[in-house]
Amino acid sequence: MGETCFHFFRSTVFILNLFFWLMGLGTLGIGLWLRFDPAIAELMHLQGDEHNLNLICYLLIATGVIMSVIGFLGCFGAWRMSQCMLVMFFIILIVVFCLEMAAAIFAYTHQDSIRQYIDDSMYDVIHYHYGHNNEYAKVFDQIQTQFECCGVKSYRDWLRSSWGRELRSRVEIGIGAGTVGKVPASCCNAEGLQSYPTTCGLAFDKLELYTYEEFMHSKGCSDAIYQSAYNNLELVICFCVGIACIQLFGMFMSMVLCCWVSDRAAKRRKAESSKI
């Protein structure tokens, strides 16, 4: 019975760490791909965001290396029944677990700052880049279409866009320039696309923009994105809890196996000394 349990623990620790090792190699591969892929590098160059991309890449590479080392130490320790390797595996896993907890706490306590950064980035695209760079336009149009939203806070954000203000003079019809503008077709709802099949959004510069309000998505993209994130929050929490449980289980199993290996070694030494 004892030997059966021992081999069960040993096999479980080996399989668990093989999983860690494969996940580490996958994460490392993604980080290297993002770092050296020419297309992604060019896109980030257009957005002027190389620094943030490099930071993300290096974090992924570092995470992949650490996970690979953890998996290797665990697999080697379980296969060779090396007490030293199992202890190293346990210590590194504790360090990684503490770093993950610190990152989660940081994200929770700084969520307003993170949201503000995302909002500022979207405002920057609307005000200065949309219409001047196709890559920005494609990404923002995809966001507005997918989340059925318009602008950052509302469609009125497009009135402050250089693209939305590309208008002919409205003096002859007495309309204030600050209230006239156009929006991308991706801002249009189903009714708007039905009423303006080919010019929806682009034809909204004839009158004040609020005149066409019924034809546009009412939500801003900031609220829409965060509402979607909140709706999936339970799934994200379950995933994070699952990863944490796997790590805690790995720590527990490695310590049990380590103690078992130590006990077996002590019994072996005792048996050898009794023969002498």
Short mmCIF file of C-alpha atoms in Angstrom, two decimals:
data_model
loop_
_atom_site.label_atom_id
_atom_site.label_comp_id
_atom_site.label_asym_id
_atom_site.label_seq_id
_atom_site.Cartn_x
_atom_site.Cartn_y
_atom_site.Cartn_z
CA MET A 1 0.00 0.00 0.00
CA GLY A 2 2.82 2.39 0.93
CA GLU A 3 4.69 1.75 -2.31
CA THR A 4 1.48 2.19 -4.32
CA CYS A 5 0.84 5.60 -2.71
CA PHE A 6 4.44 6.60 -3.24
CA HIS A 7 4.32 5.80 -6.96
CA PHE A 8 0.96 7.61 -7.23
CA PHE A 9 2.41 10.79 -5.69
CA ARG A 10 5.51 10.49 -7.82
CA SER A 11 3.51 10.09 -11.06
CA THR A 12 1.13 12.91 -10.12
CA VAL A 13 3.97 15.35 -9.43
CA PHE A 14 5.69 14.34 -12.68
CA ILE A 15 2.54 14.84 -14.81
CA LEU A 16 1.70 18.13 -13.07
CA ASN A 17 5.16 19.51 -13.74
CA LEU A 18 5.15 18.24 -17.30
CA PHE A 19 2.05 20.41 -17.71
CA PHE A 20 3.91 23.38 -16.18
CA TRP A 21 6.87 22.79 -18.48
CA LEU A 22 4.70 22.69 -21.62
CA MET A 23 2.81 25.82 -20.55
CA GLY A 24 6.14 27.55 -19.95
CA LEU A 25 7.42 26.65 -23.41
CA GLY A 26 4.16 27.90 -24.94
CA THR A 27 4.35 31.21 -23.06
CA LEU A 28 8.01 31.58 -24.01
CA GLY A 29 7.14 30.94 -27.67
CA ILE A 30 4.38 33.58 -27.64
CA GLY A 31 6.73 36.12 -26.06
CA LEU A 32 9.46 35.46 -28.65
CA TRP A 33 6.94 35.62 -31.49
CA LEU A 34 5.57 38.99 -30.33
CA ARG A 35 9.10 40.32 -29.84
CA PHE A 36 10.49 39.36 -33.25
CA ASP A 37 7.46 39.26 -35.57
CA PRO A 38 8.02 42.04 -38.18
CA ALA A 39 4.31 42.73 -38.74
CA ILE A 40 3.59 43.28 -35.05
CA ALA A 41 6.71 45.40 -34.65
CA GLU A 42 5.60 47.60 -37.56
CA LEU A 43 2.10 47.98 -36.08
CA MET A 44 3.51 49.03 -32.72
CA HIS A 45 5.87 51.43 -34.48
CA LEU A 46 2.91 53.07 -36.20
CA GLN A 47 1.19 53.44 -32.85
CA GLY A 48 4.36 54.69 -31.17
CA ASP A 49 3.95 51.97 -28.55
CA GLU A 50 7.17 49.96 -28.94
CA HIS A 51 8.14 50.41 -25.30
CA ASN A 52 4.92 48.87 -23.96
CA LEU A 53 5.13 46.02 -26.47
CA ASN A 54 8.72 45.25 -25.49
CA LEU A 55 7.74 45.32 -21.82
CA ILE A 56 4.91 42.82 -22.45
CA CYS A 57 7.21 40.61 -24.53
CA TYR A 58 9.93 40.52 -21.89
CA LEU A 59 7.37 39.75 -19.18
CA LEU A 60 6.01 36.85 -21.26
CA ILE A 61 9.52 35.58 -21.99
CA ALA A 62 10.49 35.81 -18.31
CA THR A 63 7.27 34.07 -17.26
CA GLY A 64 7.84 31.33 -19.83
CA VAL A 65 11.42 30.77 -18.68
CA ILE A 66 10.38 30.61 -15.01
CA MET A 67 7.52 28.20 -15.74
CA SER A 68 9.82 26.02 -17.85
CA VAL A 69 12.41 25.92 -15.06
CA ILE A 70 9.70 25.08 -12.53
CA GLY A 71 8.40 22.27 -14.73
CA PHE A 72 11.91 20.90 -15.35
CA LEU A 73 12.84 20.93 -11.67
CA GLY A 74 9.58 19.23 -10.72
CA CYS A 75 9.82 16.58 -13.43
CA PHE A 76 13.49 15.88 -12.76
CA GLY A 77 12.95 15.82 -9.00
CA ALA A 78 10.01 13.42 -9.27
CA TRP A 79 11.69 11.16 -11.83
CA ARG A 80 15.07 11.02 -10.10
CA MET A 81 13.55 11.30 -6.62
CA SER A 82 15.89 14.23 -5.96
CA GLN A 83 15.06 15.93 -2.68
CA CYS A 84 17.13 18.98 -3.62
CA MET A 85 15.24 19.49 -6.90
CA LEU A 86 11.86 19.08 -5.21
CA VAL A 87 12.76 21.69 -2.57
CA MET A 88 13.92 24.12 -5.27
CA PHE A 89 10.69 23.51 -7.16
CA PHE A 90 8.69 24.23 -4.00
CA ILE A 91 10.56 27.49 -3.27
CA ILE A 92 10.28 28.85 -6.82
CA LEU A 93 6.58 27.95 -6.95
CA ILE A 94 6.01 29.87 -3.70
CA VAL A 95 7.83 32.91 -5.13
CA VAL A 96 5.77 32.78 -8.35
CA PHE A 97 2.54 32.39 -6.35
CA CYS A 98 3.40 35.43 -4.21
CA LEU A 99 4.22 37.50 -7.32
CA GLU A 100 0.89 36.53 -8.88
CA MET A 101 -0.95 37.57 -5.70
CA ALA A 102 0.95 40.88 -5.70
CA ALA A 103 0.04 41.48 -9.36
CA ALA A 104 -3.64 40.68 -8.67
CA ILE A 105 -3.71 43.05 -5.69
CA PHE A 106 -2.00 45.77 -7.74
CA ALA A 107 -4.51 45.38 -10.59
CA TYR A 108 -7.43 45.51 -8.15
CA THR A 109 -6.21 48.57 -6.26
CA HIS A 110 -5.20 50.43 -9.44
CA GLN A 111 -8.17 49.52 -11.63
CA ASP A 112 -9.23 53.18 -11.91
CA SER A 113 -5.78 54.14 -13.18
CA ILE A 114 -5.81 51.25 -15.64
CA ARG A 115 -9.22 52.28 -16.93
CA GLN A 116 -8.10 55.90 -17.24
CA TYR A 117 -5.06 54.81 -19.25
CA ILE A 118 -7.26 52.80 -21.63
CA ASP A 119 -9.73 55.68 -21.98
CA ASP A 120 -6.91 58.14 -22.69
CA SER A 121 -5.53 55.80 -25.34
CA MET A 122 -8.93 55.61 -27.07
CA TYR A 123 -9.33 59.39 -26.92
CA ASP A 124 -5.89 59.73 -28.47
CA VAL A 125 -6.93 57.50 -31.38
CA ILE A 126 -10.17 59.44 -31.98
CA HIS A 127 -8.65 62.90 -31.70
CA TYR A 128 -5.41 62.49 -33.61
CA HIS A 129 -5.08 59.20 -35.49
CA TYR A 130 -8.44 58.07 -36.86
CA GLY A 131 -8.63 58.85 -40.56
CA HIS A 132 -4.89 59.37 -40.83
CA ASN A 133 -3.80 55.80 -40.21
CA ASN A 134 -5.71 52.79 -41.54
CA GLU A 135 -4.45 50.48 -38.79
CA TYR A 136 -5.98 52.68 -36.10
CA ALA A 137 -9.22 52.91 -38.07
CA LYS A 138 -9.50 49.13 -38.47
CA VAL A 139 -8.91 48.46 -34.77
CA PHE A 140 -11.32 51.13 -33.54
CA ASP A 141 -14.00 50.20 -36.07
CA GLN A 142 -13.72 46.59 -34.93
CA ILE A 143 -14.16 47.66 -31.30
CA GLN A 144 -17.23 49.79 -32.11
CA THR A 145 -18.78 47.03 -34.20
CA GLN A 146 -18.08 44.21 -31.75
CA PHE A 147 -19.25 46.07 -28.64
CA GLU A 148 -22.00 48.06 -30.40
CA CYS A 149 -20.66 51.35 -29.08
CA CYS A 150 -19.63 54.76 -30.39
CA GLY A 151 -16.82 56.99 -29.16
CA VAL A 152 -15.23 56.66 -25.74
CA LYS A 153 -18.05 58.01 -23.59
CA SER A 154 -20.59 58.73 -26.35
CA TYR A 155 -20.89 59.59 -30.04
CA ARG A 156 -20.19 63.25 -29.12
CA ASP A 157 -16.50 62.38 -28.79
CA TRP A 158 -16.31 62.39 -32.58
CA LEU A 159 -17.14 66.11 -32.57
CA ARG A 160 -13.66 66.67 -31.11
CA SER A 161 -12.01 64.44 -33.70
CA SER A 162 -9.96 65.97 -36.49
CA TRP A 163 -11.53 63.39 -38.81
CA GLY A 164 -15.08 64.19 -37.64
CA ARG A 165 -14.56 67.93 -38.17
CA GLU A 166 -13.56 67.67 -41.83
CA LEU A 167 -16.60 69.69 -42.91
CA ARG A 168 -17.57 72.32 -45.37
CA SER A 169 -18.73 75.65 -43.94
CA ARG A 170 -22.14 75.63 -42.22
CA VAL A 171 -22.46 79.42 -42.04
CA GLU A 172 -25.02 79.50 -44.81
CA ILE A 173 -27.48 77.34 -42.84
CA GLY A 174 -26.71 78.84 -39.43
CA ILE A 175 -25.42 75.67 -37.75
CA GLY A 176 -22.66 75.92 -35.14
CA ALA A 177 -19.47 74.11 -36.13
CA GLY A 178 -19.10 72.65 -32.64
CA THR A 179 -22.27 70.59 -32.97
CA VAL A 180 -21.83 69.33 -36.52
CA GLY A 181 -19.76 66.32 -37.41
CA LYS A 182 -19.73 62.83 -38.76
CA VAL A 183 -19.12 59.42 -37.20
CA PRO A 184 -17.70 56.19 -38.65
CA ALA A 185 -20.14 53.70 -40.14
CA SER A 186 -19.19 51.35 -37.31
CA CYS A 187 -21.10 53.68 -34.96
CA CYS A 188 -24.39 52.96 -36.75
CA ASN A 189 -27.01 50.68 -35.25
CA ALA A 190 -29.34 48.41 -37.25
CA GLU A 191 -31.83 51.23 -37.89
CA GLY A 192 -29.08 53.52 -39.10
CA LEU A 193 -27.70 50.95 -41.52
CA GLN A 194 -31.19 50.34 -42.83
CA SER A 195 -31.96 54.05 -43.29
CA TYR A 196 -28.52 54.93 -44.69
CA PRO A 197 -27.29 51.72 -46.35
CA THR A 198 -24.15 53.21 -47.94
CA THR A 199 -23.59 56.55 -46.20
CA CYS A 200 -24.47 55.87 -42.56
CA GLY A 201 -22.34 57.99 -40.27
CA LEU A 202 -20.58 59.80 -43.11
CA ALA A 203 -23.79 61.63 -44.11
CA PHE A 204 -24.48 62.91 -40.60
CA ASP A 205 -22.70 66.22 -41.19
CA LYS A 206 -25.74 67.92 -42.74
CA LEU A 207 -27.31 68.89 -39.40
CA GLU A 208 -26.32 68.87 -35.75
CA LEU A 209 -25.03 65.41 -34.86
CA TYR A 210 -27.64 64.85 -32.14
CA THR A 211 -30.29 64.96 -34.89
CA TYR A 212 -29.08 61.51 -35.97
CA GLU A 213 -28.89 60.08 -32.44
CA GLU A 214 -31.51 57.39 -33.09
CA PHE A 215 -29.32 55.93 -35.83
CA MET A 216 -26.18 55.49 -33.67
CA HIS A 217 -25.14 53.24 -30.82
CA SER A 218 -25.98 54.98 -27.57
CA LYS A 219 -23.22 53.43 -25.43
CA GLY A 220 -19.66 54.67 -25.25
CA CYS A 221 -16.95 52.08 -25.85
CA SER A 222 -15.40 52.61 -22.41
CA ASP A 223 -18.57 51.51 -20.61
CA ALA A 224 -19.29 48.77 -23.17
CA ILE A 225 -15.83 47.20 -22.84
CA TYR A 226 -15.88 47.30 -19.05
CA GLN A 227 -19.40 45.94 -18.92
CA SER A 228 -18.28 43.04 -21.10
CA ALA A 229 -15.27 42.49 -18.81
CA TYR A 230 -17.55 42.58 -15.76
CA ASN A 231 -19.92 40.07 -17.37
CA ASN A 232 -16.98 37.68 -17.85
CA LEU A 233 -15.52 38.42 -14.43
CA GLU A 234 -16.77 35.16 -12.93
CA LEU A 235 -15.06 33.18 -15.68
CA VAL A 236 -11.80 35.08 -15.16
CA ILE A 237 -11.99 34.59 -11.39
CA CYS A 238 -12.66 30.86 -11.82
CA PHE A 239 -9.68 30.56 -14.16
CA CYS A 240 -7.37 32.40 -11.75
CA VAL A 241 -8.63 30.37 -8.78
CA GLY A 242 -8.08 27.19 -10.81
CA ILE A 243 -4.47 28.16 -11.59
CA ALA A 244 -3.88 29.05 -7.93
CA CYS A 245 -5.33 25.72 -6.79
CA ILE A 246 -3.09 23.83 -9.22
CA GLN A 247 -0.07 25.68 -7.88
CA LEU A 248 -1.04 25.03 -4.25
CA PHE A 249 -1.69 21.40 -5.09
CA GLY A 250 1.73 21.23 -6.76
CA MET A 251 3.39 22.68 -3.66
CA PHE A 252 1.58 20.23 -1.41
CA MET A 253 2.37 17.21 -3.58
CA SER A 254 6.03 18.17 -3.97
CA MET A 255 6.46 18.51 -0.18
CA VAL A 256 4.72 15.18 0.45
CA LEU A 257 6.93 13.49 -2.13
CA CYS A 258 10.02 15.24 -0.73
CA CYS A 259 9.22 13.98 2.79
CA TRP A 260 8.56 10.50 1.40
CA VAL A 261 11.89 10.49 -0.44
CA SER A 262 13.65 11.67 2.73
CA ASP A 263 11.93 8.96 4.77
CA ARG A 264 12.86 6.25 2.26
CA ALA A 265 16.46 7.44 2.24
CA ALA A 266 16.57 7.41 6.05
CA LYS A 267 15.18 3.86 6.16
CA ARG A 268 17.72 2.76 3.55
CA ARG A 269 20.61 4.21 5.52
CA LYS A 270 19.28 2.62 8.70
CA ALA A 271 19.00 -0.77 7.00
CA GLU A 272 22.53 -0.50 5.59
CA SER A 273 23.98 0.48 8.99
CA SER A 274 22.22 -2.43 10.70
CA LYS A 275 23.88 -4.86 8.28
CA ILE A 276 27.27 -3.55 9.26
#
